[in-house]
Amino acid sequence: MKKLILLGPPGAGKGTQADLICSYLSIPKISTGDMLREAIASGNELGKRVSGVLNSGSLVSDEIIGSIIVERIKKQDCQNGFLFDGVPRTLGQANLLVDMNVSFSHVVEISVENQIIIERMSGRRFHIASGRSYHVDFNPPKNIGFDDITGDALVQREDDKPETVLKRLEVYHDQTKPLTNFYIEESSKSDLNYFTVNGENKVEEVFKNIEDQI
């Protein structure tokens, strides 16, 4: 059974690789947001707790996240494995999963230098009405600044502005990057396979590197 965690900074291409891996292995992709929405929709006691916390404007505790994860991986679609994208986010959550006997077969880190991420994300442009996306260098529109279909002006999302990307990277390196050392240590004392791939390569090359190791 393949049970994977996908680690990497924002803009590293985790979403794309997660979709490719899940299609290849026929397993579900699980994220914190998905789990929280499913828990609330279930209407059970745990869902009510999550709803109450979110409605109060507070952060969902590691303990609640752990409980949601345990419930999620019991579902039928996880029988042959699963992939966690963006879960766990902190050392507290990682330790809690160990305490709850939630184990993994692989941890994949997609590594990309900060400057490359800033270039990738700050170059993105969107046509809000349709969701069409472009990149000023890698996938430019026919007319710079305008949507190919409608001719409407394209926009740069606030999240993609260089100063915002830099702040997101700082949060990642402060809170989430320590997970790499945690899982490297876990791999030294268990059957966990931890490996890193170069996310600066082409999408197909990154996936081939992952495929070769899982």
XYZ file of N, CA and C in Angstrom:
642
model
N 0.846 -1.201 0.000
C 0.000 0.000 0.000
C 0.877 1.245 0.000
N 0.580 2.173 -0.915
C 1.354 3.408 -1.009
C 0.661 4.512 -0.210
N 1.354 4.992 0.814
C 0.828 6.072 1.650
C 1.878 7.178 1.654
N 1.571 8.254 0.949
C 2.579 9.272 0.682
C 2.263 10.619 1.308
N 3.333 11.338 1.630
C 3.257 12.751 1.994
C 4.053 13.510 0.941
N 3.497 14.605 0.453
C 4.183 15.449 -0.527
C 4.547 16.760 0.155
N 5.843 17.047 0.227
C 6.331 18.269 0.851
C 6.958 19.183 -0.202
N 6.963 20.459 0.082
C 7.599 21.414 -0.822
C 7.006 22.789 -0.624
N 7.754 23.821 -0.969
C 7.287 25.196 -0.777
C 6.154 25.553 -1.728
N 5.420 26.631 -1.435
C 4.393 27.094 -2.375
C 5.040 27.407 -3.716
N 4.381 26.991 -4.808
C 4.927 27.251 -6.131
C 5.892 26.193 -6.627
N 6.077 25.115 -5.841
C 7.015 24.059 -6.239
C 6.404 23.086 -7.239
N 5.095 23.174 -7.436
C 4.439 22.252 -8.368
C 3.839 21.036 -7.689
N 3.577 21.143 -6.374
C 3.032 19.992 -5.641
C 1.674 19.555 -6.185
N 0.816 20.526 -6.494
C -0.520 20.180 -6.973
C -0.482 19.364 -8.245
N 0.364 19.789 -9.182
C 0.497 19.070 -10.458
C 1.027 17.661 -10.236
N 2.086 17.542 -9.430
C 2.670 16.225 -9.181
C 1.725 15.329 -8.379
N 0.979 15.933 -7.448
C 0.010 15.149 -6.667
C -1.025 14.505 -7.585
N -1.529 15.282 -8.542
C -2.524 14.746 -9.477
C -1.942 13.612 -10.310
N -0.705 13.776 -10.773
C -0.060 12.741 -11.587
C 0.174 11.461 -10.774
N 0.641 11.637 -9.533
C 0.905 10.470 -8.675
C -0.386 9.728 -8.362
N -1.430 10.483 -8.008
C -2.702 9.852 -7.636
C -3.321 9.124 -8.819
N -3.192 9.689 -10.009
C -3.692 9.017 -11.208
C -2.898 7.742 -11.471
N -1.591 7.814 -11.312
C -0.702 6.668 -11.545
C -0.978 5.527 -10.563
N -1.203 5.874 -9.297
C -1.400 4.857 -8.262
C -2.873 4.545 -7.972
N -3.785 5.330 -8.579
C -5.230 5.186 -8.317
C -5.550 5.325 -6.832
N -5.040 6.398 -6.239
C -5.288 6.698 -4.830
C -5.810 8.131 -4.722
N -6.520 8.456 -3.625
C -7.054 9.818 -3.473
C -6.011 10.810 -2.972
N -6.171 12.071 -3.393
C -5.361 13.158 -2.862
C -6.123 13.799 -1.721
N -5.457 13.993 -0.606
C -6.111 14.513 0.588
C -5.386 15.772 1.053
N -6.139 16.847 1.237
C -5.566 18.093 1.746
C -6.321 18.515 2.993
N -5.725 19.432 3.755
C -6.379 19.916 4.971
C -7.738 20.519 4.657
N -7.774 21.378 3.625
C -9.035 22.030 3.265
C -10.121 21.032 2.925
N -9.768 20.013 2.126
C -10.743 18.979 1.755
C -11.280 18.283 2.994
N -10.371 17.921 3.908
C -10.784 17.187 5.108
C -11.687 18.028 5.999
N -11.361 19.308 6.144
C -12.183 20.180 6.977
C -13.579 20.332 6.387
N -13.657 20.507 5.062
C -14.967 20.647 4.409
C -15.788 19.369 4.547
N -15.139 18.216 4.373
C -15.846 16.941 4.490
C -16.336 16.721 5.918
N -15.501 17.084 6.884
C -15.886 16.913 8.288
C -17.110 17.753 8.616
N -17.111 19.013 8.156
C -18.252 19.894 8.416
C -19.503 19.360 7.738
N -19.353 18.901 6.487
C -20.503 18.388 5.725
C -21.092 17.136 6.352
N -20.273 16.365 7.069
C -20.754 15.112 7.662
C -21.784 15.365 8.761
N -21.653 16.519 9.431
C -22.589 16.857 10.496
C -22.378 16.065 11.774
N -21.295 15.250 11.837
C -21.058 14.474 13.059
C -20.429 15.353 14.135
N -20.142 14.744 15.267
C -19.647 15.503 16.414
C -18.332 16.216 16.090
N -17.439 15.510 15.391
C -16.157 16.108 15.017
C -16.375 17.274 14.069
N -17.295 17.102 13.114
C -17.608 18.167 12.166
C -18.152 19.405 12.854
N -18.967 19.183 13.883
C -19.519 20.311 14.630
C -18.427 21.068 15.379
N -17.442 20.325 15.890
C -16.313 20.968 16.577
C -15.520 21.837 15.604
N -15.256 21.277 14.414
C -14.512 22.020 13.393
C -15.263 23.285 13.004
N -16.555 23.146 12.771
C -17.381 24.275 12.376
C -17.354 25.369 13.437
N -17.452 24.956 14.695
C -17.442 25.912 15.797
C -16.130 26.674 15.885
N -15.018 25.952 15.696
C -13.701 26.593 15.750
C -13.548 27.598 14.619
N -13.907 27.180 13.405
C -13.756 28.065 12.244
C -14.669 29.281 12.341
N -15.876 29.067 12.822
C -16.825 30.175 12.959
C -16.360 31.197 13.987
N -15.566 30.738 14.939
C -15.063 31.648 15.969
C -13.839 32.427 15.491
N -13.339 32.026 14.311
C -12.160 32.694 13.774
C -10.852 32.142 14.291
N -10.915 31.046 15.051
C -9.703 30.447 15.614
C -9.085 29.450 14.636
N -7.836 29.065 14.916
C -7.173 28.041 14.122
C -7.578 26.661 14.626
N -7.721 25.723 13.703
C -8.055 24.349 14.088
C -6.828 23.723 14.735
N -6.992 23.142 15.909
C -5.862 22.598 16.663
C -5.278 21.354 15.987
N -4.016 21.058 16.337
C -3.371 19.847 15.823
C -4.157 18.600 16.232
N -4.724 18.638 17.417
C -5.480 17.472 17.913
C -6.696 17.200 17.036
N -7.388 18.263 16.634
C -8.556 18.085 15.759
C -8.115 17.625 14.373
N -7.032 18.220 13.856
C -6.510 17.794 12.550
C -6.170 16.308 12.587
N -5.526 15.870 13.663
C -5.177 14.450 13.801
C -6.403 13.564 13.789
N -7.438 13.964 14.500
C -8.680 13.182 14.548
C -9.335 13.100 13.173
N -9.314 14.216 12.447
C -9.901 14.242 11.106
C -9.133 13.310 10.169
N -7.791 13.325 10.278
C -6.964 12.457 9.430
C -7.292 10.991 9.685
N -7.374 10.611 10.961
C -7.672 9.217 11.306
C -9.017 8.797 10.724
N -10.014 9.668 10.811
C -11.338 9.345 10.252
C -11.289 9.270 8.729
N -10.522 10.176 8.125
C -10.484 10.228 6.653
C -9.865 8.971 6.053
N -8.769 8.485 6.627
C -8.074 7.349 6.020
C -8.763 6.011 6.293
N -9.836 6.040 7.088
C -10.641 4.831 7.281
C -11.610 4.600 6.124
N -11.801 5.633 5.283
C -12.804 5.545 4.232
C -12.369 4.585 3.121
N -13.386 4.098 2.395
C -13.192 3.076 1.381
C -12.149 3.450 0.326
N -12.140 4.726 -0.092
C -11.237 5.115 -1.185
C -9.771 5.115 -0.772
N -9.499 4.945 0.533
C -8.115 4.905 1.014
C -7.600 3.479 1.220
N -8.379 2.499 0.824
C -8.002 1.096 1.050
C -6.666 0.741 0.411
N -6.389 1.338 -0.753
C -5.143 1.021 -1.459
C -4.072 2.083 -1.272
N -4.342 3.036 -0.378
C -3.370 4.079 -0.115
C -3.954 5.465 -0.274
N -3.103 6.475 -0.117
C -3.537 7.869 -0.195
C -2.315 8.756 -0.317
N -2.543 9.993 -0.715
C -1.472 10.986 -0.782
C -1.910 12.223 -0.020
N -1.090 12.666 0.932
C -1.354 13.884 1.686
C -0.595 15.042 1.051
N -1.332 16.065 0.633
C -0.744 17.266 0.050
C -0.967 18.417 1.022
N 0.122 18.854 1.671
C -0.001 19.945 2.639
C -0.403 19.484 4.025
N -0.352 18.187 4.247
C -0.640 17.608 5.569
C 0.464 16.595 5.862
N 1.097 16.619 7.031
C 0.981 17.620 8.090
C 1.711 18.914 7.717
N 1.334 19.982 8.406
C 1.950 21.286 8.149
C 2.997 21.650 9.195
N 2.904 21.054 10.366
C 3.790 21.433 11.464
C 4.362 20.195 12.144
N 5.437 20.412 12.926
C 6.025 19.309 13.698
C 5.022 18.755 14.702
N 4.185 19.636 15.243
C 3.169 19.178 16.190
C 2.241 18.163 15.548
N 1.787 18.446 14.324
C 0.906 17.513 13.619
C 1.638 16.222 13.273
N 2.907 16.336 12.869
C 3.679 15.142 12.514
C 3.860 14.227 13.723
N 4.186 14.811 14.864
C 4.350 14.014 16.083
C 3.036 13.381 16.514
N 1.953 14.125 16.340
C 0.640 13.611 16.711
C 0.283 12.392 15.863
N 0.606 12.441 14.563
C 0.313 11.308 13.686
C 1.103 10.072 14.099
N 2.343 10.278 14.540
C 3.144 9.157 15.054
C 2.469 8.566 16.289
N 2.031 9.440 17.193
C 1.357 8.990 18.421
C 0.059 8.241 18.114
N -0.584 8.599 16.998
C -1.856 7.980 16.624
C -1.654 6.774 15.698
N -0.380 6.378 15.547
C -0.022 5.204 14.720
C -0.428 5.347 13.259
N -0.400 6.584 12.751
C -0.627 6.810 11.316
C 0.746 6.788 10.649
N 0.987 5.779 9.817
C 2.299 5.618 9.197
C 2.241 5.904 7.695
N 3.418 6.095 7.108
C 3.525 6.402 5.690
C 4.591 5.529 5.050
N 4.432 5.297 3.747
C 5.439 4.500 3.031
C 6.490 5.400 2.375
N 6.070 6.599 1.930
C 6.985 7.500 1.240
C 6.728 8.953 1.647
N 7.807 9.697 1.783
C 7.709 11.156 1.896
C 8.537 11.728 0.753
N 7.866 12.524 -0.088
C 8.511 13.103 -1.271
C 8.653 14.610 -1.067
N 9.884 15.092 -1.117
C 10.111 16.537 -1.033
C 10.441 17.074 -2.425
N 9.667 18.046 -2.877
C 9.961 18.717 -4.141
C 10.745 19.983 -3.807
N 11.993 20.008 -4.225
C 12.894 21.096 -3.854
C 13.033 22.118 -4.985
N 12.814 23.389 -4.659
C 12.960 24.484 -5.634
C 13.539 25.688 -4.890
N 14.514 26.349 -5.489
C 15.117 27.523 -4.875
C 14.111 28.677 -4.794
N 14.250 29.486 -3.752
C 13.327 30.606 -3.532
C 13.189 31.512 -4.754
N 14.322 31.869 -5.376
C 14.281 32.820 -6.484
C 13.484 32.262 -7.662
N 13.603 30.960 -7.901
C 12.850 30.317 -8.988
C 11.352 30.379 -8.689
N 10.991 30.132 -7.426
C 9.582 30.178 -7.035
C 9.013 31.583 -7.218
N 9.777 32.578 -6.802
C 9.320 33.966 -6.952
C 9.092 34.284 -8.426
N 10.013 33.848 -9.288
C 9.865 34.085 -10.732
C 8.629 33.361 -11.280
N 8.449 32.133 -10.843
C 7.302 31.339 -11.308
C 5.983 31.996 -10.926
N 5.858 32.335 -9.642
C 4.581 32.809 -9.134
C 4.299 34.255 -9.510
N 5.321 35.100 -9.494
C 5.088 36.513 -9.791
C 4.807 36.731 -11.278
N 5.108 35.729 -12.110
C 4.839 35.848 -13.540
C 3.457 35.379 -13.946
N 2.686 34.872 -12.998
C 1.362 34.352 -13.338
C 0.352 35.486 -13.525
N -0.509 35.327 -14.525
C -1.571 36.287 -14.791
C -2.866 35.518 -15.050
N -3.991 36.103 -14.643
C -5.269 35.388 -14.714
C -6.357 36.209 -15.381
N -7.223 35.474 -16.088
C -8.475 36.056 -16.572
C -9.530 35.621 -15.561
N -9.944 36.527 -14.718
C -10.771 36.187 -13.560
C -12.084 35.509 -13.957
N -12.768 36.018 -14.961
C -14.099 35.500 -15.315
C -14.069 34.041 -15.731
N -13.022 33.628 -16.458
C -12.973 32.256 -16.981
C -12.055 31.340 -16.193
N -11.114 31.929 -15.445
C -10.129 31.116 -14.735
C -8.904 30.794 -15.575
N -8.884 31.265 -16.832
C -7.718 31.000 -17.683
C -6.478 31.648 -17.074
N -5.355 30.922 -17.176
C -4.122 31.442 -16.591
C -3.007 31.489 -17.638
N -2.098 32.403 -17.412
C -0.959 32.607 -18.303
C 0.286 32.821 -17.448
N 1.425 32.822 -18.103
C 2.670 33.203 -17.430
C 3.448 34.088 -18.386
N 3.976 35.188 -17.880
C 4.619 36.169 -18.753
C 5.819 35.586 -19.504
N 6.455 34.548 -18.942
C 7.615 33.937 -19.599
C 7.300 32.579 -20.230
N 6.586 31.716 -19.481
C 6.417 30.329 -19.904
C 5.153 30.066 -20.730
N 4.139 30.907 -20.563
C 2.887 30.714 -21.304
C 2.234 32.080 -21.531
N 2.910 32.947 -22.283
C 2.401 34.324 -22.423
C 1.163 34.391 -23.316
N 0.280 35.354 -23.060
C -0.861 35.568 -23.961
C -0.360 36.135 -25.290
N -1.219 36.067 -26.303
C -0.821 36.581 -27.624
C -0.520 38.073 -27.560
N -1.336 38.797 -26.800
C -1.097 40.222 -26.572
C -0.818 40.425 -25.086
N 0.371 40.907 -24.790
C 0.795 41.019 -23.394
C -0.234 41.771 -22.555
N -0.675 41.114 -21.480
C -1.590 41.759 -20.550
C -3.056 41.535 -20.832
N -3.364 40.786 -21.924
C -4.773 40.623 -22.293
C -5.114 39.167 -22.612
N -6.323 38.764 -22.238
C -6.793 37.396 -22.458
C -6.903 37.090 -23.955
N -6.483 35.885 -24.344
C -6.502 35.481 -25.753
C -7.913 35.428 -26.334
N -8.891 35.031 -25.519
C -10.245 34.806 -26.028
C -11.090 36.079 -26.023
N -11.110 36.754 -24.893
C -12.019 37.906 -24.750
C -11.350 39.258 -24.975
N -10.031 39.278 -24.818
C -9.335 40.563 -24.902
C -9.389 41.354 -23.611
N -10.009 40.764 -22.571
C -10.068 41.450 -21.274
C -8.666 41.569 -20.675
N -8.499 42.563 -19.803
C -7.214 42.736 -19.119
C -6.987 41.593 -18.136
N -5.763 41.104 -18.098
C -5.387 40.056 -17.142
C -4.950 40.709 -15.829
N -5.048 39.947 -14.744
C -4.662 40.491 -13.440
C -3.623 39.597 -12.770
N -2.855 40.208 -11.910
C -1.920 39.477 -11.055
C -2.549 39.378 -9.669
N -2.719 38.153 -9.173
C -3.330 37.988 -7.856
C -2.399 38.519 -6.773
N -3.007 38.998 -5.702
C -2.236 39.534 -4.579
C -1.244 38.495 -4.057
N -1.682 37.223 -4.008
C -0.837 36.135 -3.507
C 0.400 35.910 -4.361
N 0.366 36.382 -5.621
C 1.468 36.134 -6.546
C 2.448 37.297 -6.649
N 2.188 38.384 -5.946
C 3.114 39.502 -5.987
C 4.399 39.126 -5.240
N 5.570 39.541 -5.748
C 6.849 39.094 -5.186
C 6.953 39.229 -3.672
N 6.490 40.364 -3.129
C 6.616 40.564 -1.678
C 5.737 39.587 -0.895
N 4.568 39.229 -1.479
C 3.678 38.275 -0.817
C 4.256 36.865 -0.900
N 4.804 36.525 -2.063
C 5.419 35.210 -2.243
C 6.563 35.036 -1.250
N 7.361 36.077 -1.085
C 8.496 36.011 -0.158
C 8.024 35.759 1.267
N 6.930 36.415 1.666
C 6.386 36.200 3.009
C 5.889 34.761 3.172
N 5.221 34.231 2.126
C 4.737 32.850 2.179
C 5.909 31.875 2.295
N 6.996 32.170 1.609
C 8.179 31.303 1.684
C 8.810 31.358 3.076
N 8.798 32.539 3.678
C 9.337 32.672 5.033
C 8.535 31.823 6.016
N 7.206 31.856 5.878
C 6.345 31.038 6.739
C 6.630 29.560 6.514
N 6.793 29.178 5.243
C 7.080 27.771 4.925
C 8.378 27.316 5.579
N 9.439 28.099 5.410
C 10.745 27.693 5.943
C 10.749 27.684 7.466
N 9.918 28.523 8.060
C 9.853 28.592 9.518
C 9.024 27.449 10.100
N 7.867 27.169 9.497
C 6.916 26.226 10.099
C 6.938 24.832 9.484
N 7.110 24.756 8.156
C 6.925 23.482 7.475
C 8.233 22.810 7.083
N 9.246 23.568 6.728
C 10.529 22.993 6.332
C 11.116 22.059 7.390
N 10.952 22.351 8.716
C 11.478 21.420 9.725
C 10.937 19.994 9.593
N 9.817 19.826 8.881
C 9.283 18.479 8.675
C 10.251 17.605 7.888
N 11.093 18.230 7.043
C 12.028 17.425 6.258
C 12.993 16.684 7.175
N 13.554 17.385 8.152
C 14.464 16.734 9.098
C 13.739 15.683 9.930
N 12.498 15.991 10.295
C 11.700 15.039 11.080
C 11.537 13.725 10.327
N 11.161 13.798 9.045
C 10.901 12.578 8.290
C 12.185 11.896 7.817
N 13.265 12.648 7.664
C 14.561 12.014 7.389
C 14.953 11.150 8.575
N 14.740 11.689 9.775
C 15.054 10.925 10.985
C 14.134 9.707 11.110
N 12.841 9.894 10.801
C 11.903 8.769 10.854
C 12.316 7.666 9.880
N 12.794 8.069 8.705
C 13.179 7.076 7.692
C 14.394 6.260 8.123
N 15.217 6.841 9.009
C 16.413 6.136 9.465
C 16.089 5.028 10.463
N 14.866 5.052 11.010
C 14.514 4.042 12.024
C 13.248 3.272 11.669
N 12.827 3.351 10.400
C 11.619 2.636 9.981
C 11.716 2.300 8.496
N 10.629 1.775 7.946
C 10.594 1.430 6.520
C 10.220 2.624 5.644
N 10.058 3.782 6.242
C 9.692 4.973 5.488
C 10.779 5.315 4.462
N 10.362 5.575 3.233
C 11.290 5.966 2.170
C 11.164 7.479 1.942
N 12.195 8.216 2.353
C 12.213 9.666 2.175
C 13.144 9.999 1.022
N 12.666 10.800 0.067
C 13.556 11.216 -1.011
C 13.174 12.596 -1.519
N 14.143 13.245 -2.158
C 13.973 14.595 -2.691
C 14.119 14.583 -4.204
N 13.263 15.353 -4.879
C 13.391 15.511 -6.327
C 13.560 16.992 -6.645
N 14.217 17.262 -7.759
C 14.472 18.636 -8.178
C 13.254 19.168 -8.927
N 12.502 20.047 -8.266
C 11.288 20.590 -8.856
C 11.541 21.658 -9.899
N 12.813 21.976 -10.154
C 13.131 22.968 -11.180
C 13.165 22.346 -12.575
N 13.118 21.001 -12.640
C 13.074 20.312 -13.923
C 11.679 20.398 -14.525
N 11.538 19.925 -15.760
C 10.231 19.893 -16.413
C 9.289 18.976 -15.653
N 7.991 19.254 -15.763
C 6.973 18.475 -15.042
C 7.148 16.982 -15.287
N 7.361 16.596 -16.549
C 7.482 15.180 -16.895
C 8.714 14.548 -16.244
N 9.807 15.307 -16.171
C 11.032 14.791 -15.557
C 10.857 14.610 -14.058
N 10.194 15.582 -13.426
C 9.958 15.489 -11.977
C 9.113 14.253 -11.676
N 8.040 14.062 -12.442
C 7.175 12.902 -12.210
C 7.927 11.594 -12.448
N 8.757 11.540 -13.500
C 9.528 10.313 -13.781
C 10.446 9.979 -12.619
N 11.061 11.010 -12.024
C 11.942 10.787 -10.854
C 11.152 10.226 -9.684
N 9.944 10.757 -9.494
C 9.092 10.262 -8.406
C 8.641 8.833 -8.697
N 8.186 8.622 -9.920
C 7.692 7.293 -10.335
C 8.758 6.228 -10.128
N 10.010 6.546 -10.463
C 11.110 5.581 -10.334
C 11.319 5.141 -8.890
N 10.940 5.995 -7.933
C 11.237 5.694 -6.529
C 10.039 5.193 -5.735
N 8.856 5.205 -6.363
C 7.702 4.671 -5.641
C 7.162 3.403 -6.302
